[in-house]
Coordinates of C-alpha atoms in Angstrom, one line a residue:
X90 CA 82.1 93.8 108.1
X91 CA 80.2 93.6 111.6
X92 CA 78.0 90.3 111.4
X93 CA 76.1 87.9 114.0
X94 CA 78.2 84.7 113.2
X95 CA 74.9 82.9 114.5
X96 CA 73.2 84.0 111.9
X97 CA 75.1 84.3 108.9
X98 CA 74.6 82.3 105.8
X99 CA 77.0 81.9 103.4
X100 CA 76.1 79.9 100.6
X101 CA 73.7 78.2 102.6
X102 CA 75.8 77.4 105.2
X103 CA 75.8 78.7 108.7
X104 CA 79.0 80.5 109.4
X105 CA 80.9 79.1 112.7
X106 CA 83.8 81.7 113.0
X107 CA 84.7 85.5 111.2
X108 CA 88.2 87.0 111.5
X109 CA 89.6 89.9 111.3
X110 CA 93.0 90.8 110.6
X111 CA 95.2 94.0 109.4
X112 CA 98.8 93.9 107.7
X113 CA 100.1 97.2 109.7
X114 CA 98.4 97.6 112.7
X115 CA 100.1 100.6 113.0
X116 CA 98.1 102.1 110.3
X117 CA 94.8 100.2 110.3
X118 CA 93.2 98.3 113.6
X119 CA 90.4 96.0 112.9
X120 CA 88.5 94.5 116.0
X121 CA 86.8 91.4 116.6
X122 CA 83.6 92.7 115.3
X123 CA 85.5 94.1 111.6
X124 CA 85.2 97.8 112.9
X125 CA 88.1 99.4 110.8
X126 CA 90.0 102.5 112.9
X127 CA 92.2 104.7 111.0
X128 CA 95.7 105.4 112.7
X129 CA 97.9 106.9 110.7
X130 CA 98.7 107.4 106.8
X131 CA 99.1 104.7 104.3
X132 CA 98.2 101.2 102.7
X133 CA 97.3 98.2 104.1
X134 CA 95.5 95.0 103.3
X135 CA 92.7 93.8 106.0
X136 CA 91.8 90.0 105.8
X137 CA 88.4 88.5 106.8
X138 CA 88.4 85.2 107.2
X139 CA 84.9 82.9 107.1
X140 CA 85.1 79.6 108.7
X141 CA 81.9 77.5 107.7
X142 CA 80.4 74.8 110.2
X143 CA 81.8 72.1 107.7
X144 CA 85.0 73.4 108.5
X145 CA 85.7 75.0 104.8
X146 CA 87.1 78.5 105.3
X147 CA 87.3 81.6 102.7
X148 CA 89.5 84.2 102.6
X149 CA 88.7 87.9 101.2
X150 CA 91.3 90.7 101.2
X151 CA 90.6 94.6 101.0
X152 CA 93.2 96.9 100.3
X153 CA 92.4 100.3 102.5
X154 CA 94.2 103.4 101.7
X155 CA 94.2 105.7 104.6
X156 CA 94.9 109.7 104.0

Protein backbone atom coordinates (compact mmCIF):
# COMPACT_ATOMS: atom_id res chain seq x y z
CA UNK A 1 0.00 0.00 0.00
CA UNK A 2 3.12 2.48 0.12
CA UNK A 3 2.05 5.60 -2.09
CA UNK A 4 3.36 9.38 -2.60
CA UNK A 5 0.03 11.08 -1.31
CA UNK A 6 1.27 14.03 -3.65
CA UNK A 7 0.89 12.18 -6.40
CA UNK A 8 -1.88 9.85 -6.23
CA UNK A 9 -5.02 10.01 -8.22
CA UNK A 10 -7.89 8.54 -7.37
CA UNK A 11 -10.66 8.89 -9.63
CA UNK A 12 -9.19 11.96 -10.83
CA UNK A 13 -8.71 13.41 -7.74
CA UNK A 14 -5.54 14.19 -6.03
CA UNK A 15 -5.37 12.33 -2.76
CA UNK A 16 -4.66 14.72 0.47
CA UNK A 17 -4.23 12.12 3.22
CA UNK A 18 -3.67 7.80 3.40
CA UNK A 19 -4.17 5.92 6.68
CA UNK A 20 -3.21 3.02 7.91
CA UNK A 21 -4.64 1.19 10.60
CA UNK A 22 -4.54 -2.63 12.07
CA UNK A 23 -7.42 -4.30 14.35
CA UNK A 24 -4.68 -6.27 16.69
CA UNK A 25 -1.66 -4.61 16.71
CA UNK A 26 -0.37 -7.36 18.53
CA UNK A 27 -0.63 -9.47 15.51
CA UNK A 28 -0.28 -7.10 12.56
CA UNK A 29 1.69 -3.49 12.69
CA UNK A 30 1.05 -1.24 9.70
CA UNK A 31 3.13 1.99 9.54
CA UNK A 32 2.57 5.31 8.16
CA UNK A 33 3.77 4.31 4.80
CA UNK A 34 1.11 0.81 4.72
CA UNK A 35 4.29 -1.51 5.31
CA UNK A 36 2.49 -4.59 6.92
CA UNK A 37 4.96 -6.50 9.72
CA UNK A 38 3.91 -9.89 10.87
CA UNK A 39 4.00 -10.43 14.76
CA UNK A 40 2.54 -13.14 15.84
CA UNK A 41 -0.23 -15.79 14.65
CA UNK A 42 -3.68 -14.98 13.54
CA UNK A 43 -6.46 -12.79 11.85
CA UNK A 44 -6.82 -9.39 11.58
CA UNK A 45 -8.39 -6.74 9.39
CA UNK A 46 -6.02 -3.66 8.25
CA UNK A 47 -7.90 -0.41 7.17
CA UNK A 48 -6.66 2.09 4.63
CA UNK A 49 -8.28 5.09 4.59
CA UNK A 50 -8.17 7.76 1.43
CA UNK A 51 -8.98 11.23 2.16
CA UNK A 52 -9.51 13.20 -1.23
CA UNK A 53 -8.66 17.07 -1.44
CA UNK A 54 -12.64 17.65 -1.64
CA UNK A 55 -12.68 16.25 1.67
CA UNK A 56 -14.57 12.82 0.54
CA UNK A 57 -12.92 9.85 2.20
CA UNK A 58 -13.04 5.90 1.27
CA UNK A 59 -12.54 3.16 3.26
CA UNK A 60 -11.05 -0.31 2.09
CA UNK A 61 -10.60 -3.27 4.53
CA UNK A 62 -8.18 -6.36 4.06
CA UNK A 63 -8.42 -9.29 6.11
CA UNK A 64 -4.61 -10.73 6.62
CA UNK A 65 -4.17 -14.13 7.92
CA UNK A 66 -0.78 -14.48 9.54
CA UNK A 67 0.73 -18.20 10.02
Amino acid sequence: FPFATDTLLFFGVTVFKITYTSSDKSKVKVDKNGKITAKKKGNVTVKVKVTLNDGTTKTVKVKVKVK
